[in-house]
Structures are given as structure tokens and as C-alpha cells.
PDB file of C-alpha atoms in Angstrom:
ATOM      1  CA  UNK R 542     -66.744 -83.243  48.638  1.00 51.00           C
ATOM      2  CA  UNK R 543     -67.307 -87.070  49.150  1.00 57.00           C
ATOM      3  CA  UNK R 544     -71.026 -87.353  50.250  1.00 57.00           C
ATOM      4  CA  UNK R 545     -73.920 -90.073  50.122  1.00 59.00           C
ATOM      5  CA  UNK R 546     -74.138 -90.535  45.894  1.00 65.00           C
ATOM      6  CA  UNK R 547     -77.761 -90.337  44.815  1.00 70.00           C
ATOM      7  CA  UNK R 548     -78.364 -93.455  42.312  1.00 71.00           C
ATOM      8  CA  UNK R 549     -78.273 -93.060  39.321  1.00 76.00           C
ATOM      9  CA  UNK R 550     -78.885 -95.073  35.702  1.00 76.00           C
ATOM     10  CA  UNK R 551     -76.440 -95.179  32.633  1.00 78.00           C
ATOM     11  CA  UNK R 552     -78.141 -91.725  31.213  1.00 81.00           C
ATOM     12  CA  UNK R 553     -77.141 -90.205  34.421  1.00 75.00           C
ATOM     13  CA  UNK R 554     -80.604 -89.496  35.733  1.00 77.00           C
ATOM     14  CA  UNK R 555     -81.931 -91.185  38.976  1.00 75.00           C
ATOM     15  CA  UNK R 556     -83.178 -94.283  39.484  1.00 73.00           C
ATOM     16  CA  UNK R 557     -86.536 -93.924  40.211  1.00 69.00           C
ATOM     17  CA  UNK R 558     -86.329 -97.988  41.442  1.00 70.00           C
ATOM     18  CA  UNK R 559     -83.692 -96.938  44.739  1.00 65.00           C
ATOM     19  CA  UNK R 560     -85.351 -93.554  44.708  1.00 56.00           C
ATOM     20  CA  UNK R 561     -89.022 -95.020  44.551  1.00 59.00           C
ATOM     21  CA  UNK R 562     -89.425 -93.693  48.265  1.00 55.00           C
ATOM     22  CA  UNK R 563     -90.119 -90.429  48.626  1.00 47.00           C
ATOM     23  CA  UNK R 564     -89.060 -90.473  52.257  1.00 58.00           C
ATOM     24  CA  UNK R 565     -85.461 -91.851  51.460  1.00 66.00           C
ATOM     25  CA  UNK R 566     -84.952 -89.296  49.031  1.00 68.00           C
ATOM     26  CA  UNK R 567     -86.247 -86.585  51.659  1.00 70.00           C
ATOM     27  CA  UNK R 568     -83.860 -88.245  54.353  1.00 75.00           C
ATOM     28  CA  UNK R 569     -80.895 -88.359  51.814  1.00 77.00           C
ATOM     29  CA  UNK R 570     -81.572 -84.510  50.946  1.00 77.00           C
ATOM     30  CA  UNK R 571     -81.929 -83.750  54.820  1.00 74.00           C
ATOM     31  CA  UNK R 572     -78.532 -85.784  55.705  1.00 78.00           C
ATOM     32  CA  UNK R 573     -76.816 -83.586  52.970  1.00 78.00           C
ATOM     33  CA  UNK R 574     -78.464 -80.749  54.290  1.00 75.00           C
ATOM     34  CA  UNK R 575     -77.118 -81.472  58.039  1.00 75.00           C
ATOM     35  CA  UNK R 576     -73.427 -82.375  56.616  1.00 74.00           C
ATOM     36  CA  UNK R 577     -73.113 -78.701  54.793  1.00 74.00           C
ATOM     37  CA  UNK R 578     -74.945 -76.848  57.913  1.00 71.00           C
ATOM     38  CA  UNK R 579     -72.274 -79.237  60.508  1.00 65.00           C
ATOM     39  CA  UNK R 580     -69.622 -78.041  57.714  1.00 62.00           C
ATOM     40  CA  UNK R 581     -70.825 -74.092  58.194  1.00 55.00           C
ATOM     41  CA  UNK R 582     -70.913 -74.219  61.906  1.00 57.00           C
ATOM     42  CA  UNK R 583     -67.254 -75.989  61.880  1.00 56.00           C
ATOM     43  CA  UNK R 584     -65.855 -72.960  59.316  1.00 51.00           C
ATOM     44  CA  UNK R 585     -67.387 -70.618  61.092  1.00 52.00           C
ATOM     45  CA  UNK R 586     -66.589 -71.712  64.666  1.00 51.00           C
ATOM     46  CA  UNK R 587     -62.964 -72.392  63.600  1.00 52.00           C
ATOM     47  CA  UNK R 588     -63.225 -68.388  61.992  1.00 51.00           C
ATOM     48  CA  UNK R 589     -64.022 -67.313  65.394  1.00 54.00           C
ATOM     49  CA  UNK R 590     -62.078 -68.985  66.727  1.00 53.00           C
ATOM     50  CA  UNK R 591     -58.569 -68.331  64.571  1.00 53.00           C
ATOM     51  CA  UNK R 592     -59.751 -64.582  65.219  1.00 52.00           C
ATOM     52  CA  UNK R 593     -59.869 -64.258  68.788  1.00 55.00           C
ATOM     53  CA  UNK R 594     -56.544 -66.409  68.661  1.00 55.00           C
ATOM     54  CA  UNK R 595     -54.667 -63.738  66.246  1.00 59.00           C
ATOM     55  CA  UNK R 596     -55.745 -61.337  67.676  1.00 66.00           C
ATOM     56  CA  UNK R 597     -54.601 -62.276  71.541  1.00 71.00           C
ATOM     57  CA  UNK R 598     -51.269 -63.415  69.459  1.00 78.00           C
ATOM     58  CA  UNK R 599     -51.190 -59.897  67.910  1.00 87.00           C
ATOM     59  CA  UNK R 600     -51.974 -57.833  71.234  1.00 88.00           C
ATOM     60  CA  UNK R 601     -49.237 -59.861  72.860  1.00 88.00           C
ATOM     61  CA  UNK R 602     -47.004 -59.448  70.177  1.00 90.00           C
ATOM     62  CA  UNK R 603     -47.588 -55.589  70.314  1.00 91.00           C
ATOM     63  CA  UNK R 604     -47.089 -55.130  74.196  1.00 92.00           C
ATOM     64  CA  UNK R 605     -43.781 -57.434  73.921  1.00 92.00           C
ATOM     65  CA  UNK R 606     -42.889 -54.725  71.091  1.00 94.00           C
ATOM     66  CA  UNK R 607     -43.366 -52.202  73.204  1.00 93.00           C
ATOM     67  CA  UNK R 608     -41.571 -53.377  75.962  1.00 94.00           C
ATOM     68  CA  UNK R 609     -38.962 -53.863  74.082  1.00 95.00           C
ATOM     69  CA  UNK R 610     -38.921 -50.447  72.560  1.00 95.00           C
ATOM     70  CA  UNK R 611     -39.083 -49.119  76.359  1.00 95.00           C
ATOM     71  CA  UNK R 612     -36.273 -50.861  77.418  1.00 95.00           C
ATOM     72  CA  UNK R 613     -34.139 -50.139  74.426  1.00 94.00           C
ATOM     73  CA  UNK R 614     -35.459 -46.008  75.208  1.00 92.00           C
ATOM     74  CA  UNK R 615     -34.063 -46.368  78.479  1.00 93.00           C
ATOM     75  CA  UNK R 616     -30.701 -48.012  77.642  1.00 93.00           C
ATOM     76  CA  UNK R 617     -30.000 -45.209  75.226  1.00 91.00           C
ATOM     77  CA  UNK R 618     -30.640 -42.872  78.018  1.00 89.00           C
ATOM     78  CA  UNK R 619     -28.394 -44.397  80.551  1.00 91.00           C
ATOM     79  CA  UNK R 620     -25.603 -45.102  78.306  1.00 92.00           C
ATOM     80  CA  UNK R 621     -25.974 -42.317  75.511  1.00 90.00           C
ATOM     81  CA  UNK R 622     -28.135 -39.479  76.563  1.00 91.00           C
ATOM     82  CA  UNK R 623     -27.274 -39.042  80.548  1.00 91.00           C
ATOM     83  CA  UNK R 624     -23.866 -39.102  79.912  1.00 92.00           C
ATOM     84  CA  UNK R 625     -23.583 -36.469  77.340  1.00 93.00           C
ATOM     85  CA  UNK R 626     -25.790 -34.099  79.013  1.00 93.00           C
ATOM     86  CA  UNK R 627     -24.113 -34.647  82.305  1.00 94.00           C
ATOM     87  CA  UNK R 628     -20.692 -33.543  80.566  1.00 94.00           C
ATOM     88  CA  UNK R 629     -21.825 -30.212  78.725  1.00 95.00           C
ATOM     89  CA  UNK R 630     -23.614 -29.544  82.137  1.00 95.00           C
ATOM     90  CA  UNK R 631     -20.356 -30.046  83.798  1.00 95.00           C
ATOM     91  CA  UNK R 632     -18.365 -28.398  81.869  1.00 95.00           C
ATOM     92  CA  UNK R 633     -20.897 -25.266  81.757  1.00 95.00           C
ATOM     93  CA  UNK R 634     -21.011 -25.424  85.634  1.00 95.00           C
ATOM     94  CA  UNK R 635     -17.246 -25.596  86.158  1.00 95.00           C
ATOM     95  CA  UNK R 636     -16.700 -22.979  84.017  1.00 93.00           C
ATOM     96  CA  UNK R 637     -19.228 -20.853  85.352  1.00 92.00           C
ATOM     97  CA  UNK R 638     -18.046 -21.953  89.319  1.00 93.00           C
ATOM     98  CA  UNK R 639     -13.844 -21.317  88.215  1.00 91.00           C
ATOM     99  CA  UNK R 640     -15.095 -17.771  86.494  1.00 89.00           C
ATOM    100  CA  UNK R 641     -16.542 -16.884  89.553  1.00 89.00           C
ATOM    101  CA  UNK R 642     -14.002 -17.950  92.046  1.00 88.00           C
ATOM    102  CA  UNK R 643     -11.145 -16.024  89.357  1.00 86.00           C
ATOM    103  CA  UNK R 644     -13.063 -13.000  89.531  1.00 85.00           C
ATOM    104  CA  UNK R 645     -13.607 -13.140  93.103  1.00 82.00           C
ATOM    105  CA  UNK R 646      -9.732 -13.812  94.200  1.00 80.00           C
ATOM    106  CA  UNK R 647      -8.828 -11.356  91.343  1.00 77.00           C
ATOM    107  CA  UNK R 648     -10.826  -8.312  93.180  1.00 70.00           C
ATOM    108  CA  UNK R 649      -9.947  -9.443  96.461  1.00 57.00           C
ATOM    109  CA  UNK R 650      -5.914  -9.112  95.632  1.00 54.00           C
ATOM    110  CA  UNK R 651      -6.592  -6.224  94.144  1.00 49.00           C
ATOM    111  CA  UNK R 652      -8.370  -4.112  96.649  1.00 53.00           C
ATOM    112  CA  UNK R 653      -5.824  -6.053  99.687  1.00 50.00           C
ATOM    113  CA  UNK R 654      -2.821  -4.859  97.045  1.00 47.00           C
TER     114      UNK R 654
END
């Protein structure tokens, strides 16, 4: 983090000569104390933010799933499903309709006969 540098001497302690002031030092803690609070609100807004984002990207991506899904259900039944069904059906009915009609014209000859 690149920040206002306190002062300091050779030994590494501060240099009471720039730091004489107590009210720069105050103002130099309180400007560092600003940057880091400016620094919080930005990681936090920017959290908040990237949430509400991801998860409006996420809901999105979940209905556009599902629609997919939906259509791809419904293909299958036109092109799969229907057609299957509606051929045992209609084999089941014709054989049921030509049974019928057999015995029918069977009985009928034979009580005309």
C-alpha cells in the first residue's frame, strides 16, 4: 500500500523535528485513517455490488436454462413421443375397429346363409 511515509531518522524511529507538531501527526494519522475507511467503503460497495450482479447473471442464466430445457421437452414430444404413441394407439384401434367389423359381417353371413 503506497501511503503518506511518516519521517523517519537512520535508526528508523521518527523524527521528532518533521513530527514536532502534534497536529500534523494527528492530520497524517486521520488522512490514513480516511484512505483505509474510502478503501472499505470501495471493497465493500464493489462486494455489493459484484453480488447483486451474479446473482441477476445467475437468475438469468437459470431461466434461459430452463427455457431451453422446455423447448428441448417439447421437441422430444412432437418428434419422439406423439408419434410413437399415436402408432400403438392406431394400431390398437384398427385392430380393435377390423375385429369388430369381421365379427359383425361373419354373423351376419351366417345367420343370411
Amino acid at each position: 500500500m503506497s501511503g503518506p511515509v511518516l519521517p523517519t531518522t537512520a535508526d528508523g524511529y521518527i523524527d521528532t523535528a518533521a513530527a514536532a507538531s502534534a497536529d500534523t501527526l494527528a492530520q497524517r494519522i486521520w488522512d490514513i485513517d480516511e484512505q483505509l475507511t474510502d478503501i472499505d467503503s470501495i471493497d465493500g460497495d464493489s462486494d455489493i455490488s459484484e453480488f447483486s450482479t451474479t446473482s441477476s447473471t445467475s437468475t438469468r442464466d437459470i431461466q434461459r436454462e430452463w427455457d431451453e430445457n422446455m423447448e428441448q421437452g417439447r421437441q422430444l414430444f412432437a418428434i419422439v413421443i406423439f408419434p410413437f404413441v399415436g402408432r400403438w394407439l392406431g394400431k390398437k384401434v384398427s385392430y380393435w375397429v377390423w375385429t369388430k367389423f369381421l365379427e359383425h359381417h361373419y354373423k351376419f353371413r351366417a345367420i343370411g346363409a
